C-alpha positions as a Python dict, from the first residue, in 0.01 Angstrom:
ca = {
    (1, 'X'): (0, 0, 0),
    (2, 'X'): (195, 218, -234),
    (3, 'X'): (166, 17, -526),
    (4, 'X'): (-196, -71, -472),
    (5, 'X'): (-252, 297, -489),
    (6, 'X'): (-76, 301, -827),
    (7, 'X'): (-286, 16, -940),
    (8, 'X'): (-618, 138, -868),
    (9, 'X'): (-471, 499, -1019),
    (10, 'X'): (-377, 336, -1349),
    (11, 'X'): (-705, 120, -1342),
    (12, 'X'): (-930, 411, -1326),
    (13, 'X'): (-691, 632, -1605),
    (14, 'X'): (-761, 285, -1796),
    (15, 'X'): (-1190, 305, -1769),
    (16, 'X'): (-1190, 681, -1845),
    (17, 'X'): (-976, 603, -2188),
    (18, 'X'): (-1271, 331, -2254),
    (19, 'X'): (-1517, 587, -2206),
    (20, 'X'): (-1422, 824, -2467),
    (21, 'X'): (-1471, 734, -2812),
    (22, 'X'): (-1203, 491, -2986),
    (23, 'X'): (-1043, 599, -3321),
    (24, 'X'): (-913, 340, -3576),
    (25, 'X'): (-621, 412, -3696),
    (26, 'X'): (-592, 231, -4001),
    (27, 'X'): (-636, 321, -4316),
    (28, 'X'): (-1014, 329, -4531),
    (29, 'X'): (-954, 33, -4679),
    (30, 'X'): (-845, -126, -4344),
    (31, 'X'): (-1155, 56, -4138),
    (32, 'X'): (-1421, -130, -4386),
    (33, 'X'): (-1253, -429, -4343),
    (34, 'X'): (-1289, -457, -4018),
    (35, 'X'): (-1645, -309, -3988),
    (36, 'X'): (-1686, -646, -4217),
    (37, 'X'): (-1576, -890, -3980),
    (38, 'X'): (-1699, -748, -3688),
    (39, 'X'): (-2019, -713, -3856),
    (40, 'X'): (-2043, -319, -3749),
    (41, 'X'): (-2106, 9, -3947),
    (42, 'X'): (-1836, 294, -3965),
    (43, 'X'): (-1906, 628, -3837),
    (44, 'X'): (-1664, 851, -3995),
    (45, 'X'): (-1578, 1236, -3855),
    (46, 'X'): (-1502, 1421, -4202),
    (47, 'X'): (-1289, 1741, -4057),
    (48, 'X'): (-1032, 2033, -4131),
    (49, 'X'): (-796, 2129, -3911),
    (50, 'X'): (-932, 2493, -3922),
    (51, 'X'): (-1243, 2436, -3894),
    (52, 'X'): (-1377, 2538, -3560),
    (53, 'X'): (-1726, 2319, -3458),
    (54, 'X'): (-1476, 2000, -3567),
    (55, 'X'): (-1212, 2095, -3296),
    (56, 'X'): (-1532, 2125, -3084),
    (57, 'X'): (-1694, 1760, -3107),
    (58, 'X'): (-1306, 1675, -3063),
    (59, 'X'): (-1269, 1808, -2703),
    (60, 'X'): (-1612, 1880, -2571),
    (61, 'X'): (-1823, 1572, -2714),
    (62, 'X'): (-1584, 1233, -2800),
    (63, 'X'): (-1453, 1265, -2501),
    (64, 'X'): (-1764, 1191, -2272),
    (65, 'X'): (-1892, 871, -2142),
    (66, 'X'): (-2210, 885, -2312),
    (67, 'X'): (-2020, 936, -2631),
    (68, 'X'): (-1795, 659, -2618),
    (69, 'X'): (-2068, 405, -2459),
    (70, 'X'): (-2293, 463, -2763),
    (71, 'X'): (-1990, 500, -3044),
    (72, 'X'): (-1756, 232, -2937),
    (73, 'X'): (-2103, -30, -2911),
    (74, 'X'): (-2224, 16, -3215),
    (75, 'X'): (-1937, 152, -3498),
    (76, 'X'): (-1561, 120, -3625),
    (77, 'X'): (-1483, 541, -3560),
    (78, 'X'): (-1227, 685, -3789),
    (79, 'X'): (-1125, 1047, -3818),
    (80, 'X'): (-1048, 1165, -4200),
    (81, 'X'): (-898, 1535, -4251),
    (82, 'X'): (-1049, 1579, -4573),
    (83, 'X'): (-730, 1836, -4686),
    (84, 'X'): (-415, 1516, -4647),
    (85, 'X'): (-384, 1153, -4694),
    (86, 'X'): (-701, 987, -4808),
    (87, 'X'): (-949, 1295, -4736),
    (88, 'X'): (-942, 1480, -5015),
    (89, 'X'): (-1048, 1126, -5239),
    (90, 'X'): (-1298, 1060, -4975),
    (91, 'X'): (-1399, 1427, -4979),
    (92, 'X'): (-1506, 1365, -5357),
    (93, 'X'): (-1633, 1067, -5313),
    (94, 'X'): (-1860, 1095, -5112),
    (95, 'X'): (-1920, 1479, -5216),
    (96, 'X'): (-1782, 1692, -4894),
    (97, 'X'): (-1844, 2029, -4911),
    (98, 'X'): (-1891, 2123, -4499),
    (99, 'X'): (-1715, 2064, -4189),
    (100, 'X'): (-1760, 1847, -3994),
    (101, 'X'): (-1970, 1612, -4180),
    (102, 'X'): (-2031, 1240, -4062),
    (103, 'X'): (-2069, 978, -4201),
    (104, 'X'): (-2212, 589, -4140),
    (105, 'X'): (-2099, 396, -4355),
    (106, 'X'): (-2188, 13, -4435),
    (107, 'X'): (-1882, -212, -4460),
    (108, 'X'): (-1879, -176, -4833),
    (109, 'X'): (-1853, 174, -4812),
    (110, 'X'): (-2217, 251, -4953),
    (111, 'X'): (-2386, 540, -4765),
    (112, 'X'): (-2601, 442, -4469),
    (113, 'X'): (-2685, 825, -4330),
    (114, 'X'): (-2506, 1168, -4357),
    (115, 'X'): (-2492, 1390, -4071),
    (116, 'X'): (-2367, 1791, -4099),
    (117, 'X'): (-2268, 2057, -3825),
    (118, 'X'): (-2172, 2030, -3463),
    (119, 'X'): (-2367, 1998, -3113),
    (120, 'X'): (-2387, 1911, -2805),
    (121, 'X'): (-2362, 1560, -2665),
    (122, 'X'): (-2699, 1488, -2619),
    (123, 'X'): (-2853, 1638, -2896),
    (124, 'X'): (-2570, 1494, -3133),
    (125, 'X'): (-2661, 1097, -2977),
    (126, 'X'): (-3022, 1161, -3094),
    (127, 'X'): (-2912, 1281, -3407),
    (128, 'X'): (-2736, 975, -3505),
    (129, 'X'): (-2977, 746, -3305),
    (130, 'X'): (-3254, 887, -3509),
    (131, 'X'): (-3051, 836, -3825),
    (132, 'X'): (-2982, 449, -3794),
    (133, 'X'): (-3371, 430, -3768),
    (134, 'X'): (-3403, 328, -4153),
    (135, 'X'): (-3662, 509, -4254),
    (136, 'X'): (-3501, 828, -4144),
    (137, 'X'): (-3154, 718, -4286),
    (138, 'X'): (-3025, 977, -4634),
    (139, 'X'): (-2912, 614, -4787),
    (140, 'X'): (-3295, 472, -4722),
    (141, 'X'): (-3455, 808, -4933),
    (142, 'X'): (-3185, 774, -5220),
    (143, 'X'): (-3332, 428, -5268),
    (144, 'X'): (-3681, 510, -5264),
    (145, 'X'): (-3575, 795, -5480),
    (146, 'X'): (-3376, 611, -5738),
    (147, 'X'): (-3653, 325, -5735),
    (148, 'X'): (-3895, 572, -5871),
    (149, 'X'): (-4091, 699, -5515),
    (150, 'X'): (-4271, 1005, -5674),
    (151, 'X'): (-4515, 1038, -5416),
    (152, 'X'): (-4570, 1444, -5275),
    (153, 'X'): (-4531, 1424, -4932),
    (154, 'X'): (-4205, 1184, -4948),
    (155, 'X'): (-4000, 1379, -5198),
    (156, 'X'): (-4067, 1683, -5002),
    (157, 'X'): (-3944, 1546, -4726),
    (158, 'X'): (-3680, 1422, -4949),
    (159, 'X'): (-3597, 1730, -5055),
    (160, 'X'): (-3561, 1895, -4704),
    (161, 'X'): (-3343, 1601, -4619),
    (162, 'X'): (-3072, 1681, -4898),
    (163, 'X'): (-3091, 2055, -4808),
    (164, 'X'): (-2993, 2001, -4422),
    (165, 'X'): (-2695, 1801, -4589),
    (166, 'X'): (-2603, 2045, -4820),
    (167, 'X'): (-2709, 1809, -5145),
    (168, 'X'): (-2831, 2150, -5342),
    (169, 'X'): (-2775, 1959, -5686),
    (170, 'X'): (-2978, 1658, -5611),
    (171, 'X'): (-3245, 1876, -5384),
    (172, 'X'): (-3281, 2138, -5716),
    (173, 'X'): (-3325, 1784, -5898),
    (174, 'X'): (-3575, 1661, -5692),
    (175, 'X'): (-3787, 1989, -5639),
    (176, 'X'): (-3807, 2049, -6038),
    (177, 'X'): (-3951, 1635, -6013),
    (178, 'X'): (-4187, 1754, -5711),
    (179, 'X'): (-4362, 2088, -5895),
    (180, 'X'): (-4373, 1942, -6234),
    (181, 'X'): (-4643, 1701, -5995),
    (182, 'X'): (-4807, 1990, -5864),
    (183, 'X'): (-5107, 2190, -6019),
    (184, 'X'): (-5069, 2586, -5995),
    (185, 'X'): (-5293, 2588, -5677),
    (186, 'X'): (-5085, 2344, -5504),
    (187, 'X'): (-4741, 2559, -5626),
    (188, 'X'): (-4849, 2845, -5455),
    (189, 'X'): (-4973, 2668, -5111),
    (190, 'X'): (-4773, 2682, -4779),
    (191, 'X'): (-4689, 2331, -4806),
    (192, 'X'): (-4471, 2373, -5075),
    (193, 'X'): (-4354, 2728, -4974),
    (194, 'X'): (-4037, 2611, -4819),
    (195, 'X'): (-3928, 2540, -5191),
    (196, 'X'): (-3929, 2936, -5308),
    (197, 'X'): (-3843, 3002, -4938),
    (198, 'X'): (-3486, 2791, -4979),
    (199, 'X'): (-3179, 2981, -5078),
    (200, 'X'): (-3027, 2720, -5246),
    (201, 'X'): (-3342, 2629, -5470),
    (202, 'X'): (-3466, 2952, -5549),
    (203, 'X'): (-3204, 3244, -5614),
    (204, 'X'): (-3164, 3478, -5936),
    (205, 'X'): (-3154, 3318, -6235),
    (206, 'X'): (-3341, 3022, -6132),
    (207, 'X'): (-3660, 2868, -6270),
    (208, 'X'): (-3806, 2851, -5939),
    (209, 'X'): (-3712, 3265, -5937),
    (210, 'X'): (-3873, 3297, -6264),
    (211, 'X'): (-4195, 3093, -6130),
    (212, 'X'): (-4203, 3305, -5783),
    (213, 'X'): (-4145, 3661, -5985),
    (214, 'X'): (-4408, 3524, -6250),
    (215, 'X'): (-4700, 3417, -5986),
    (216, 'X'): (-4594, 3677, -5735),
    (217, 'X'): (-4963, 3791, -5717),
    (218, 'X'): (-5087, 3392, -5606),
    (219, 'X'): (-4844, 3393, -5390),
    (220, 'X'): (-4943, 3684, -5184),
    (221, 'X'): (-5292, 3594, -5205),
    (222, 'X'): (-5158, 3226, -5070),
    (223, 'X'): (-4940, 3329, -4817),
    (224, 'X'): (-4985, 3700, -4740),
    (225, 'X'): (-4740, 3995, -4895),
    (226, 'X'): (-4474, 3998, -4589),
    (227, 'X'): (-4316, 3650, -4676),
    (228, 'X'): (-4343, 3707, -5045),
    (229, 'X'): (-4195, 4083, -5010),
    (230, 'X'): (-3924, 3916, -4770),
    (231, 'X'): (-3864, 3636, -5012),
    (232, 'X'): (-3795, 3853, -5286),
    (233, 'X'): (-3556, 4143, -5106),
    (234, 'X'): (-3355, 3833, -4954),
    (235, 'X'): (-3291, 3713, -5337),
    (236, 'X'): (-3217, 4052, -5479),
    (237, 'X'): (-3041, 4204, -5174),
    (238, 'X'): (-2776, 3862, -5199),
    (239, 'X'): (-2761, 3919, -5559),
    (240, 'X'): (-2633, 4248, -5480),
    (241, 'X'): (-2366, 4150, -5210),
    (242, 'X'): (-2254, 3920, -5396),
    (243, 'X'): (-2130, 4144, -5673),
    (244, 'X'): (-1985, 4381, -5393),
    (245, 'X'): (-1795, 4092, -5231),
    (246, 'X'): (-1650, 3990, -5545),
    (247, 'X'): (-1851, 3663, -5595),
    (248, 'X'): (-2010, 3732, -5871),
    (249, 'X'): (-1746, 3859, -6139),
    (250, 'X'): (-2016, 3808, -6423),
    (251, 'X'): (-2297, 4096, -6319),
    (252, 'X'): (-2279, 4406, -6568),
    (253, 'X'): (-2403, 4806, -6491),
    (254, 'X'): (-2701, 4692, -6706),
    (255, 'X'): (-2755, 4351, -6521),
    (256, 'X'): (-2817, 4576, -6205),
    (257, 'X'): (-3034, 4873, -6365),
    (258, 'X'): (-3252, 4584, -6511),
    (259, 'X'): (-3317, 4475, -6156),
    (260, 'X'): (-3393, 4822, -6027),
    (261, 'X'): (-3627, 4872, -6318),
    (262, 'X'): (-3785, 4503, -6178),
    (263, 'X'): (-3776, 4593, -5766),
    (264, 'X'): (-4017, 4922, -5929),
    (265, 'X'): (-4289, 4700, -6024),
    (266, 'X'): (-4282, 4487, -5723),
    (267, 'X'): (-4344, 4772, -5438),
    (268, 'X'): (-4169, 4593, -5172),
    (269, 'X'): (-4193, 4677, -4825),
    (270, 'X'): (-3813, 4728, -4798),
    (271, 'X'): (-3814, 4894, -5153),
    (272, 'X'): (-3616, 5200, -4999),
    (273, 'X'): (-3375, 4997, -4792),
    (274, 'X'): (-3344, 4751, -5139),
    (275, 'X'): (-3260, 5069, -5379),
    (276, 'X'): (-3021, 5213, -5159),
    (277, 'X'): (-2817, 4884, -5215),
    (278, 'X'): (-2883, 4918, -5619),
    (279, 'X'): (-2748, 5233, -5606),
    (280, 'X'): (-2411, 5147, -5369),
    (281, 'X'): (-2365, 4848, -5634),
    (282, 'X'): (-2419, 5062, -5957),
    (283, 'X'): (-2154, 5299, -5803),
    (284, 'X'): (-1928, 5041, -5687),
    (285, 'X'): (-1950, 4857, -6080),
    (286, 'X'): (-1871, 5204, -6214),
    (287, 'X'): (-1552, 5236, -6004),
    (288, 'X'): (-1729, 5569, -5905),
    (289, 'X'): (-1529, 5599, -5546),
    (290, 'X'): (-1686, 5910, -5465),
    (291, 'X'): (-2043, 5795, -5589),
    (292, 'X'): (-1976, 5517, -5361),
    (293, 'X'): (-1893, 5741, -5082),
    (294, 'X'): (-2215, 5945, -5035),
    (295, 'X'): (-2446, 5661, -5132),
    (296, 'X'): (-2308, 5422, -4861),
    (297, 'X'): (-2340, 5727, -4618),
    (298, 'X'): (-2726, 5837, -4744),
    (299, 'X'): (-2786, 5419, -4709),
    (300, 'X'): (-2658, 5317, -4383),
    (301, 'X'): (-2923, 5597, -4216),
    (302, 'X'): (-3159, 5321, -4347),
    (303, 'X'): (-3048, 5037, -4209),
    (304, 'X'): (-2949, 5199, -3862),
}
């Protein structure tokens, strides 16, 4: 009886390790290998050690039966920490820059779909279930990208595709492409609004800025002045934390009286909240520590 008991304990400790998700341990060159012969696709978990949401799909979402039903099935799983051994070549080739990223790869190591940020279980299943649906795959858009797709509504889907996986080269790339299609009415229509609306595409400096600053006026008239106004603080106000963060080394006294005299003309809704900002930066760029002092006190009554 005892060692029946032992049996059936070491059987079931067996079918919980199946459950969970299996990790090669080989190396890359190893992993595609045997995605090749087994005629499977590699999903690869691109991590740091520090990095908190990868230590999360680690404990809370490999682990579970759903998980390791779906991922052992259909891939070859390998872990990569993109900071020792092979991850910081794989980082640059296949252009890391947040953690975690996935990956599925085909077996020659082409780019099948790219995946970025944690979640749970469920939601992380469809995720990746609605990537291997071709059409909805990053790899499928690059092709119909590089094979000359110019149509509207696919490269701005395009675009928002590279933006959720941090592609902000290739999405700027694409979005110049996309409005040099447009006419001026179409620029300044909702449907294209997510373009000045991004961060990434539309920030000082930028053409896009220029455009936005330039047709402010259509804009408003387009899309009402709240999300212009909003648009525009957002830019300037990072601009300006930035320099007081130490980011931007580059930014002169002048750089930031040019954009007071420019926040004048605009009469944003936040224009107060904006200038008290200017003025904390002008002080802070002047080393002026007791300039800084009182205009950090007279600005946080506006923000609080």
């Amino acid at each position: 009886m005892y060692k029946i008991l032992i049996g059936l304990f070491l059987s079931v400790l067996c079918l919980q390790a199946k459950c969970q998700m299996q990790f090669d341990e080989g190396s890359f060159s190893e992993v595609l290998a045997k995605a090749k012969q087994e005629k499977r696709m590699v999903f690869m978990d691109c991590y740091t050690s520090w990095c908190g949401p990868c230590k999360m799909m680690t404990e809370e979402v490999f682990p579970q039966k759903e998980a390791g039903d779906f991922f052992n099935a259909h891939f070859v799983n390998v872990k990569f920490d993109m900071e020792k051994g092979e991850g910081p070549a794989l980082a640059k080739r296949y252009g890391i820059r947040a953690f975690p990223t996935f990956l599925i790869l085909r077996p020659d190591g082409s780019v099948y779909h790219k995946l970025l940020g944690s979640g749970e279980a469920d939601a992380f299943l469809r995720r990746v279930q609605e990537g291997m649906v071709e059409e909805n795959s990053t790899g499928y858009l690059d092709r119909l990208y590089e094979e000359g797709n110019r149509d509207k509504a696919f490269l701005s889907r395009y675009i928002q595709s590279l933006l959720s996986i941090y592609e902000e080269n290739k999405a700027k790339e694409v979005s110049a492409v996309l409005l040099g299609l447009l006419d001026e009415s179409e620029k300044v229509d909702s449907s294209y609004w997510f373009i000045f609306e991004s961060p990434a595409l539309t920030k000082k400096g930028t053409d896009h800025f220029k455009y936005l600053v330039d047709h402010r006026e259509e804009f408003i008239r387009s899309l009402g002045k709240t999300k212009v106004d909003n648009k525009l603080y957002a830019v300037y106000y990072n601009q300006l934390s930035y320099i007081l963060k130490g980011y931007d080394k580059k930014s002169t006294i002048e750089d930031v009286v040019n954009m007071k005299n420019e926040i004048k003309s605009f009469k944003l809704e936040k224009r107060k909240e904006l200038s008290a900002c200017i003025d904390i930066t002008e002080a802070y760029l002047k080393k002026d520590v007791k300039g800084l002092y009182s205009r950090c006190k007279k600005g946080f009554k506006l923000f609080h």
